[in-house]
Amino acid sequence: MKLSIIIPVYNEEKTIRKVLNKVLEQTFVQDVIVVDDGSKDKTADVLRKIEYQNSKVKIIIHPKNLGKGAAVRSGISKVTGDYVLIQDADLEYDPSDYKNLISQASYKKAIYGSRLLTKNPHAYHRTYLGNVLITNFCNILFGTKLTDSYTCYKLLPTKIARALNLYSNGFEIEAEITGKLGKRKIPIIEVPISFKPRSYEEGKKIKAQDALKGFLMFLKIKLGD
């Protein structure tokens, strides 16, 4: 099995090297596509040094900030592995959990890492309620039985990821991926993962308005997108 990792990055000069080190330690990782989405700090400089030092790391630079969805789409176009997994750059998600997702991998289904299937020692972030509501909304619309539709950890066969023809630019990419999988009746299997939430003061980027965009994206897909 060959696994490609996509890491969308925006102003993460303090964490990106540590995240990449953890990612590259994991078995099956063939390549890591890091998309710098118009960072205003020194993230791009750090990434260029890492790319020079490790042939598995490839960087894409967006001249301006376009959003997580745009970064994910850029990454999907460049991956070479049989499977693709999205990894945030803020240390909320632990790459050591890859093995849990990979153990369930199949060319005919998606594997999600759910933050709600594990008793988390860290207090769940205040976005918890919004995630529960939007996930229940998704389940009603598409007949899915998910606990965490907005998880970052979505393991997809590369062929399926590309066939979804994604177009979202922002965080609503999470809803677009899940909604399109649900509408196409592609099974989604959830496995437990660990999660260490980051505060807005520490750099967390998703906002309340992003949840609204997610609801609207689910509706758009259900009604014919």
Coordinates of C-alpha atoms in Angstrom, one line a residue:
M1 CA 0.0 0.0 0.0
K2 CA 1.3 3.4 -1.0
L3 CA 0.0 6.4 1.0
S4 CA 0.1 10.1 0.1
I5 CA -0.4 12.7 2.7
I6 CA -1.7 16.2 1.9
I7 CA -0.9 18.9 4.5
P8 CA -2.6 22.3 3.9
V9 CA -0.5 25.0 5.7
Y10 CA -1.2 28.6 6.6
N11 CA 1.2 30.4 9.0
E12 CA 2.5 27.3 10.7
E13 CA 6.2 28.0 10.9
K14 CA 6.3 26.9 14.5
T15 CA 4.7 23.5 14.0
I16 CA 5.2 22.4 10.5
R17 CA 8.6 20.8 11.0
K18 CA 7.4 18.8 14.0
V19 CA 4.3 17.6 12.1
L20 CA 6.3 16.5 9.1
N21 CA 8.8 14.6 11.2
K22 CA 5.9 12.7 12.7
V23 CA 4.3 12.1 9.4
L24 CA 7.5 10.8 7.8
E25 CA 8.0 8.3 10.6
Q26 CA 4.8 6.5 9.6
T27 CA 4.9 3.3 7.6
F28 CA 3.4 3.3 4.0
V29 CA 3.9 7.0 3.5
Q30 CA 5.1 7.4 -0.1
D31 CA 5.0 11.2 -0.5
V32 CA 3.9 14.2 1.4
I33 CA 2.4 17.1 -0.5
V34 CA 2.5 20.3 1.6
V35 CA 0.5 23.2 0.3
D36 CA 1.5 26.6 1.6
D37 CA -1.7 28.5 1.2
G38 CA -0.3 32.0 1.1
S39 CA 1.4 32.1 4.5
K40 CA 2.6 35.5 5.7
D41 CA 5.2 34.1 8.1
K42 CA 8.3 32.1 7.3
T43 CA 6.4 28.8 6.6
A44 CA 7.5 28.7 3.0
D45 CA 11.2 29.1 3.9
V46 CA 11.0 26.3 6.4
L47 CA 9.3 24.1 3.8
R48 CA 11.9 24.7 1.1
K49 CA 14.6 23.6 3.5
I50 CA 12.7 20.4 4.4
E51 CA 11.9 19.7 0.7
Y52 CA 15.6 20.0 -0.1
Q53 CA 16.5 17.5 2.8
N54 CA 13.8 14.9 2.1
S55 CA 12.8 13.6 -1.4
K56 CA 9.4 12.5 -0.1
V57 CA 8.3 16.0 0.6
K58 CA 6.9 18.1 -2.2
I59 CA 5.7 21.7 -1.7
I60 CA 3.1 23.7 -3.6
I61 CA 3.0 27.5 -2.9
H62 CA -0.2 29.5 -3.3
P63 CA 0.7 33.1 -3.9
K64 CA -2.3 34.2 -1.8
N65 CA -4.5 32.6 0.8
L66 CA -7.3 30.7 -0.9
G67 CA -8.5 28.4 1.9
K68 CA -8.2 24.8 3.1
G69 CA -10.3 23.4 0.3
A70 CA -8.2 25.0 -2.4
A71 CA -5.1 23.6 -0.7
V72 CA -6.6 20.1 -0.6
R73 CA -7.5 20.3 -4.2
S74 CA -4.0 21.3 -5.2
G75 CA -2.6 18.4 -3.2
I76 CA -5.0 15.8 -4.7
S77 CA -3.8 16.8 -8.2
K78 CA -0.2 15.9 -7.3
V79 CA -0.3 12.8 -5.1
T80 CA 1.2 9.6 -6.4
G81 CA 0.0 7.0 -3.8
D82 CA -2.9 4.6 -4.0
Y83 CA -4.6 6.3 -1.1
V84 CA -4.7 9.9 0.1
L85 CA -5.0 11.2 3.6
I86 CA -5.4 14.8 4.8
Q87 CA -3.3 16.0 7.7
D88 CA -3.7 19.3 9.4
A89 CA -0.5 21.1 10.3
D90 CA -1.4 22.3 13.8
L91 CA -0.7 19.1 15.9
E92 CA -4.3 18.6 16.8
Y93 CA -4.2 15.2 15.0
D94 CA -1.5 12.6 15.7
P95 CA 0.0 10.8 12.7
S96 CA 0.6 7.7 14.9
D97 CA -3.2 7.1 14.3
Y98 CA -2.6 6.4 10.6
K99 CA -2.3 2.7 11.4
N100 CA -5.9 2.6 12.7
L101 CA -7.2 4.0 9.4
I102 CA -4.9 1.9 7.2
S103 CA -6.0 -1.3 8.9
Q104 CA -9.5 -0.7 7.4
A105 CA -8.4 0.5 4.0
S106 CA -10.3 -0.6 0.9
Y107 CA -10.4 0.6 -2.7
K108 CA -14.2 0.7 -2.4
K109 CA -14.7 2.8 0.7
A110 CA -13.5 5.8 2.7
I111 CA -12.1 5.6 6.2
Y112 CA -12.7 8.4 8.7
G113 CA -10.9 9.0 12.0
S114 CA -13.5 10.0 14.5
R115 CA -12.7 12.2 17.5
L116 CA -15.9 11.1 19.2
L117 CA -15.2 7.4 19.3
T118 CA -12.5 7.8 21.9
K119 CA -12.7 9.1 25.5
N120 CA -10.4 12.1 25.0
P121 CA -8.3 13.2 27.9
H122 CA -8.4 16.7 26.6
A123 CA -11.5 18.8 26.8
Y124 CA -13.1 18.9 23.4
H125 CA -13.1 22.2 21.7
R126 CA -16.2 24.5 21.7
T127 CA -16.7 23.6 18.1
Y128 CA -17.9 20.2 19.4
L129 CA -21.6 21.1 19.4
G130 CA -21.4 22.5 15.8
N131 CA -19.8 19.3 14.6
V132 CA -22.4 17.1 16.2
L133 CA -25.2 19.2 14.7
I134 CA -23.7 19.2 11.2
T135 CA -22.9 15.5 11.4
N136 CA -26.5 14.7 12.4
F137 CA -27.7 16.9 9.5
C138 CA -25.5 14.9 7.1
N139 CA -26.8 11.6 8.5
I140 CA -30.4 12.7 7.9
L141 CA -29.7 13.9 4.3
F142 CA -27.6 11.0 3.1
G143 CA -28.5 8.1 5.4
T144 CA -25.0 7.9 6.8
K145 CA -24.3 6.9 10.4
L146 CA -21.3 9.1 11.2
T147 CA -20.2 10.6 14.4
D148 CA -17.6 13.0 13.0
S149 CA -18.2 14.3 9.5
Y150 CA -15.8 17.2 9.9
T151 CA -12.8 15.2 11.0
C152 CA -9.6 16.1 9.2
Y153 CA -8.6 12.4 8.9
K154 CA -10.3 11.2 5.8
L155 CA -8.5 8.3 4.1
L156 CA -9.7 7.9 0.5
P157 CA -8.5 5.8 -2.5
T158 CA -6.9 8.3 -4.8
K159 CA -9.2 7.3 -7.7
I160 CA -12.2 8.1 -5.6
A161 CA -10.8 11.4 -4.3
R162 CA -10.2 12.6 -7.8
A163 CA -13.6 11.3 -9.1
L164 CA -15.4 13.6 -6.6
N165 CA -14.4 16.6 -8.7
L166 CA -14.1 18.8 -5.6
Y167 CA -14.4 22.6 -6.0
S168 CA -14.7 24.1 -2.5
N169 CA -12.1 26.6 -1.4
G170 CA -12.8 26.8 2.4
F171 CA -13.5 24.5 5.3
E172 CA -16.7 23.5 3.6
I173 CA -14.5 21.0 1.7
E174 CA -15.1 18.7 4.6
A175 CA -18.9 18.8 3.9
E176 CA -18.3 18.5 0.2
I177 CA -16.2 15.3 0.5
T178 CA -18.6 13.7 2.9
G179 CA -21.7 14.7 1.1
K180 CA -20.5 13.5 -2.3
L181 CA -19.4 10.2 -0.7
G182 CA -22.8 9.8 0.9
K183 CA -24.7 10.7 -2.3
R184 CA -22.7 8.2 -4.3
K185 CA -23.4 5.5 -1.6
I186 CA -19.7 5.0 -1.0
P187 CA -19.3 3.4 2.4
I188 CA -17.6 5.4 5.1
I189 CA -16.1 3.5 8.0
E190 CA -15.1 5.3 11.2
V191 CA -12.2 4.3 13.5
P192 CA -11.2 6.0 16.8
I193 CA -8.4 8.5 16.8
S194 CA -6.8 10.8 19.4
F195 CA -7.3 14.6 19.3
K196 CA -5.7 17.5 21.1
P197 CA -7.7 20.6 20.4
R198 CA -6.0 24.0 19.8
S199 CA -7.6 27.3 20.9
Y200 CA -8.1 30.3 18.7
E201 CA -5.4 32.0 20.6
E202 CA -3.0 29.2 19.6
G203 CA -4.0 29.5 15.9
K204 CA -7.1 27.5 15.4
K205 CA -8.7 28.8 12.1
I206 CA -12.2 27.3 11.6
K207 CA -15.0 29.7 12.7
A208 CA -18.7 29.6 13.3
Q209 CA -19.5 30.9 9.8
D210 CA -17.6 27.9 8.4
A211 CA -20.2 25.6 9.9
L212 CA -23.0 27.5 8.2
K213 CA -21.2 27.0 4.9
G214 CA -21.0 23.3 5.7
F215 CA -24.7 23.1 6.2
L216 CA -25.3 24.9 2.9
M217 CA -22.9 22.6 1.1
F218 CA -24.7 19.5 2.3
L219 CA -28.0 20.9 1.1
K220 CA -26.5 21.9 -2.3
I221 CA -25.2 18.3 -2.8
K222 CA -28.4 16.8 -1.7
L223 CA -30.5 18.9 -4.0
G224 CA -28.5 18.0 -7.1
D225 CA -24.9 19.2 -7.1

